[in-house]
Short mmCIF file of C-alpha atoms in Angstrom, two decimals:
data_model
loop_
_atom_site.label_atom_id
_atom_site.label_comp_id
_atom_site.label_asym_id
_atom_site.label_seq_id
_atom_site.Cartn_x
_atom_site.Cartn_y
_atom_site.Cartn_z
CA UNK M 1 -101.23 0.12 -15.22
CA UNK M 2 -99.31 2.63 -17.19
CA UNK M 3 -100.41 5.53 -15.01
CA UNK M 4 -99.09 3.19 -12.03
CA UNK M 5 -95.72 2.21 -13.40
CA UNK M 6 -94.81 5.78 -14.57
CA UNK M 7 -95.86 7.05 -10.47
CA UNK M 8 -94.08 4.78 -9.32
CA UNK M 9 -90.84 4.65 -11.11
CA UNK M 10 -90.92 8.88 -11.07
CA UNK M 11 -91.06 8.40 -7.29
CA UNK M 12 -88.32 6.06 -6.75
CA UNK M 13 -86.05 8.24 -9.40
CA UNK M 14 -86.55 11.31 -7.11
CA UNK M 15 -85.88 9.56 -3.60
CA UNK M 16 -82.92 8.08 -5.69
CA UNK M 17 -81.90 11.35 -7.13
CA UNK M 18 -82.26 13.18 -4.29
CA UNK M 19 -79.63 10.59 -1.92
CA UNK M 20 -77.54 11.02 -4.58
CA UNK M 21 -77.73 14.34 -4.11
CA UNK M 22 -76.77 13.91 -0.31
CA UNK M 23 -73.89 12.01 -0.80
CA UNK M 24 -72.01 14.14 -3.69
CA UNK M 25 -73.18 17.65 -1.92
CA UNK M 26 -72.05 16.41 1.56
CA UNK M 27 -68.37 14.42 0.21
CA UNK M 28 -67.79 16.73 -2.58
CA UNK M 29 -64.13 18.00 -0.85
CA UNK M 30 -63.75 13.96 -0.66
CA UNK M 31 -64.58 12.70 -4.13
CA UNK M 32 -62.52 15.68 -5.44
CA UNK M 33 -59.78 14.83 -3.33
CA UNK M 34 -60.17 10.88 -4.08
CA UNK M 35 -61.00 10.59 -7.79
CA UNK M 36 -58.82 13.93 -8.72
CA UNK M 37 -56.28 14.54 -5.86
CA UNK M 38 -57.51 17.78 -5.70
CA UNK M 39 -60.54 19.39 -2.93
CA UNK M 40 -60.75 22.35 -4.93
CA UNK M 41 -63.19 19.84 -7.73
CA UNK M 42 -65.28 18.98 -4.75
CA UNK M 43 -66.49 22.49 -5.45
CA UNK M 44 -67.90 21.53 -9.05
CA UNK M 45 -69.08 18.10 -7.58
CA UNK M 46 -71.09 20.23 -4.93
CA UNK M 47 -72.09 23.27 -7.63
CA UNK M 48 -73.31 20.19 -10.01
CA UNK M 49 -74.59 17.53 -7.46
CA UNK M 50 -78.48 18.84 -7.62
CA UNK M 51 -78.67 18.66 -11.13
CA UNK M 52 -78.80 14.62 -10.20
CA UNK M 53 -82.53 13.87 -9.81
CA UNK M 54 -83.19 15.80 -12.71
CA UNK M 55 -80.82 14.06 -14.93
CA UNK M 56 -82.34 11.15 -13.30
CA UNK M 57 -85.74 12.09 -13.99
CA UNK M 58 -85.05 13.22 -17.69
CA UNK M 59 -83.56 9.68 -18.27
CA UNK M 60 -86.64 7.62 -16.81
CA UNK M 61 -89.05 10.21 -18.89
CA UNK M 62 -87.35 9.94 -21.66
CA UNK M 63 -87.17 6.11 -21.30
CA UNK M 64 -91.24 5.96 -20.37
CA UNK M 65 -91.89 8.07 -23.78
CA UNK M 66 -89.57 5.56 -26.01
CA UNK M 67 -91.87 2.72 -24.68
CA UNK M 68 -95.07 4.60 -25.44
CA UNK M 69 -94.27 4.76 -28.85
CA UNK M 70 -92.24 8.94 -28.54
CA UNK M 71 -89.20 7.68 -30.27
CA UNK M 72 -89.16 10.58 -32.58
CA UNK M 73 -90.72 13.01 -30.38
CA UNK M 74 -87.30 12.15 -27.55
CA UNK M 75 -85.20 12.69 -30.74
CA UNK M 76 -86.11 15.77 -31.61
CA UNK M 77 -85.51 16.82 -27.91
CA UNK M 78 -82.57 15.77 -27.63
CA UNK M 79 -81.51 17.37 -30.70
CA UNK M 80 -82.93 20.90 -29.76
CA UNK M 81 -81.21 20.27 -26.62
CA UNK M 82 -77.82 19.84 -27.84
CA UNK M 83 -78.66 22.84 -30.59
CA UNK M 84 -79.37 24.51 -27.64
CA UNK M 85 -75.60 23.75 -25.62
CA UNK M 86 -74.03 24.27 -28.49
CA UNK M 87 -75.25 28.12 -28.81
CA UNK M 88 -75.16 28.71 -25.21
CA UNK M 89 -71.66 28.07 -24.67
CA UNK M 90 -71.11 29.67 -27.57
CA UNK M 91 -72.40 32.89 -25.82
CA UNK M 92 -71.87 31.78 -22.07
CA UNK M 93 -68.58 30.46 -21.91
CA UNK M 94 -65.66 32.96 -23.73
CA UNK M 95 -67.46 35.55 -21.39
CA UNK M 96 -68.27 33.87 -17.98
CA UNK M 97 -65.58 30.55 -18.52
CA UNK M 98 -66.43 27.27 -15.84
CA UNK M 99 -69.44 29.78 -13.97
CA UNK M 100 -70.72 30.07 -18.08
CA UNK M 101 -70.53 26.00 -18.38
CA UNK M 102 -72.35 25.46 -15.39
CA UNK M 103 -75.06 27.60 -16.01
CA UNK M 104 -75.58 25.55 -20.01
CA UNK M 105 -75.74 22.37 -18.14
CA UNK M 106 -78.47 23.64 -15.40
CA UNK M 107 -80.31 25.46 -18.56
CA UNK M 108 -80.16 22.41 -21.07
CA UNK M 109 -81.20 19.87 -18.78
CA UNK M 110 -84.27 21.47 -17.32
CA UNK M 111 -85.23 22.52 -21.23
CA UNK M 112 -84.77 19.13 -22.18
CA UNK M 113 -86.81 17.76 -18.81
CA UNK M 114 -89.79 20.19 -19.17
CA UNK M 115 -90.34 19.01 -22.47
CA UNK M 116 -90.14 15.46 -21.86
CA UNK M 117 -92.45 16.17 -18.79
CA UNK M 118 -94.51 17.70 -20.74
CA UNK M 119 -95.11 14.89 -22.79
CA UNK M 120 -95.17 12.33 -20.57
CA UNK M 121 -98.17 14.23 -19.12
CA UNK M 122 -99.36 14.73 -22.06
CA UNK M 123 -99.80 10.67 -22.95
CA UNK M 124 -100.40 9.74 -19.28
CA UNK M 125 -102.75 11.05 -16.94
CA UNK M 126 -100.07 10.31 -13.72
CA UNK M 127 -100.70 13.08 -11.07
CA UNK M 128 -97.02 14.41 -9.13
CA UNK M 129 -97.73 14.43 -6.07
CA UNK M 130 -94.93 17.40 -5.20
CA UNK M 131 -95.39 17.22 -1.53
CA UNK M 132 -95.06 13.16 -0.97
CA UNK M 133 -92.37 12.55 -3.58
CA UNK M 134 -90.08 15.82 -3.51
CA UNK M 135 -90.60 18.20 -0.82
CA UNK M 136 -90.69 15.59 2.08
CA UNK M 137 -87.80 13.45 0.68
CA UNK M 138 -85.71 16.69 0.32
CA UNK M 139 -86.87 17.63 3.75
CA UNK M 140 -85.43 14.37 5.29
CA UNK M 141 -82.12 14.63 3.20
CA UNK M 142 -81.74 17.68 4.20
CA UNK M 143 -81.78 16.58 8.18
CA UNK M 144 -79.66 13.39 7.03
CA UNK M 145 -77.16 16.11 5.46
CA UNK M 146 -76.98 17.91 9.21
CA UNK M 147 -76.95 14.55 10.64
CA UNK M 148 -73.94 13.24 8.96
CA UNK M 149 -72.02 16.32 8.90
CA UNK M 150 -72.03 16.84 12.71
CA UNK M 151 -71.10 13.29 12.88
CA UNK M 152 -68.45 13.31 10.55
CA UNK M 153 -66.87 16.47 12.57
CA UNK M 154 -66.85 14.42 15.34
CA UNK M 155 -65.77 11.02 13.49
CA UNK M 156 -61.87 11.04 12.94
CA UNK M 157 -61.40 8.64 10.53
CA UNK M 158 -57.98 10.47 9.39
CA UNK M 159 -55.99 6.70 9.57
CA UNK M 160 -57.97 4.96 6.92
CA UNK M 161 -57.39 5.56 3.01
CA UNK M 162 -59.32 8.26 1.44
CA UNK M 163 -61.55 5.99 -0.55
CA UNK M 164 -62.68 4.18 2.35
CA UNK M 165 -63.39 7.14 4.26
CA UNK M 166 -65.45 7.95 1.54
CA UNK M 167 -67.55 4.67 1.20
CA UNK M 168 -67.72 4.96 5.00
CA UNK M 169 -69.56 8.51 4.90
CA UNK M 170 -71.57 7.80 1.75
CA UNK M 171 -72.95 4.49 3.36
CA UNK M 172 -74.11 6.36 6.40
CA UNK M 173 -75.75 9.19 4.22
CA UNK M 174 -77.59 6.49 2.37
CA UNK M 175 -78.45 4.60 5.59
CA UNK M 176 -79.92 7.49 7.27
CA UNK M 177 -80.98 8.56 4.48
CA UNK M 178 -82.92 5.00 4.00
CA UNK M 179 -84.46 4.91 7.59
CA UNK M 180 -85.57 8.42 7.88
CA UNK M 181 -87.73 7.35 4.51
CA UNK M 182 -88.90 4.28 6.08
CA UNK M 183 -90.34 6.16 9.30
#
């Protein structure tokens, strides 16, 4: 049952990851331009937005170990992990500033992910199946991406209020996003 919940809850994080994914990567100039009045921090939002379903996935992992009894095993992870960050910007950042940051973020979280994956594996015998749960939802995203991006070119939604515009294209990413899955 175990083996069940963990497939099944790793599956919906990716699919959920991965829309996420969609919707910052394709409205990044949007949410920088809503939630900071400024395009130029869609940039980051797009630079950042795949570290989603691995954050995701980290969380869930992380979560699954805690209730299989890996309290102190997600501690000391977590720990190294920060150890980690806080030497790497020590190094990265005076010499390669916001590109430096970015790079400790990627690094950390897929340090702290492999371990917890590691782990999880470790305690239960779940098989990923890589082709199923990542490659084909990435595959439809990606034609959802193309899909909504033509359409927005062609959408002028230029009288409504930035936010809405926003909840407008988001909605259709996860929409199409939800249907392509579904076929």
């Amino acid at each position: 049952h175990i083996e069940y919940i963990t497939s099944r809850v790793w599956r919906l994080t990716v699919i959920f990851g991965l829309c996420s994914v969609g919707v910052l990567a394709v409205c990044s100039k949007e949410f920088g331009e809503v939630l900071y009045s400024n395009q130029e921090v869609g940039k980051f939002i797009y630079i950042l937005a795949p570290l989603m379903p691995l954050m995701y996935l980290d969380t869930v992992t992380d979560s699954l170990l805690k209730g299989m009894g890996e309290q102190v095993y997600t501690m000391n992870v977590n720990i190294a992990d920060a150890a980690i960050s806080v030497i790497l910007v020590r190094l990265l950042v005076p010499k390669f500033g916001i590109i430096g940051y970015i790079a400790v973020l990627y690094i950390a979280e897929i340090v702290n992910f492999a371990f917890s994956a590691a782990m999880l594996m470790k305690r239960c015998k779940f098989e990923f199946k890589i082709f199923k749960w990542f490659v084909m939802p990435l595959f439809l995203l990606i034609i959802t991406s193309r899909i909504c991006k033509t359409a927005f070119s062609y959408l002028t939604l230029s009288n409504l209020p930035g936010w809405l515009s926003l909840t407008y294209h988001g909605m259709m990413i996860i929409i199409i996003y939800s249907i392509l899955l579904n076929v």
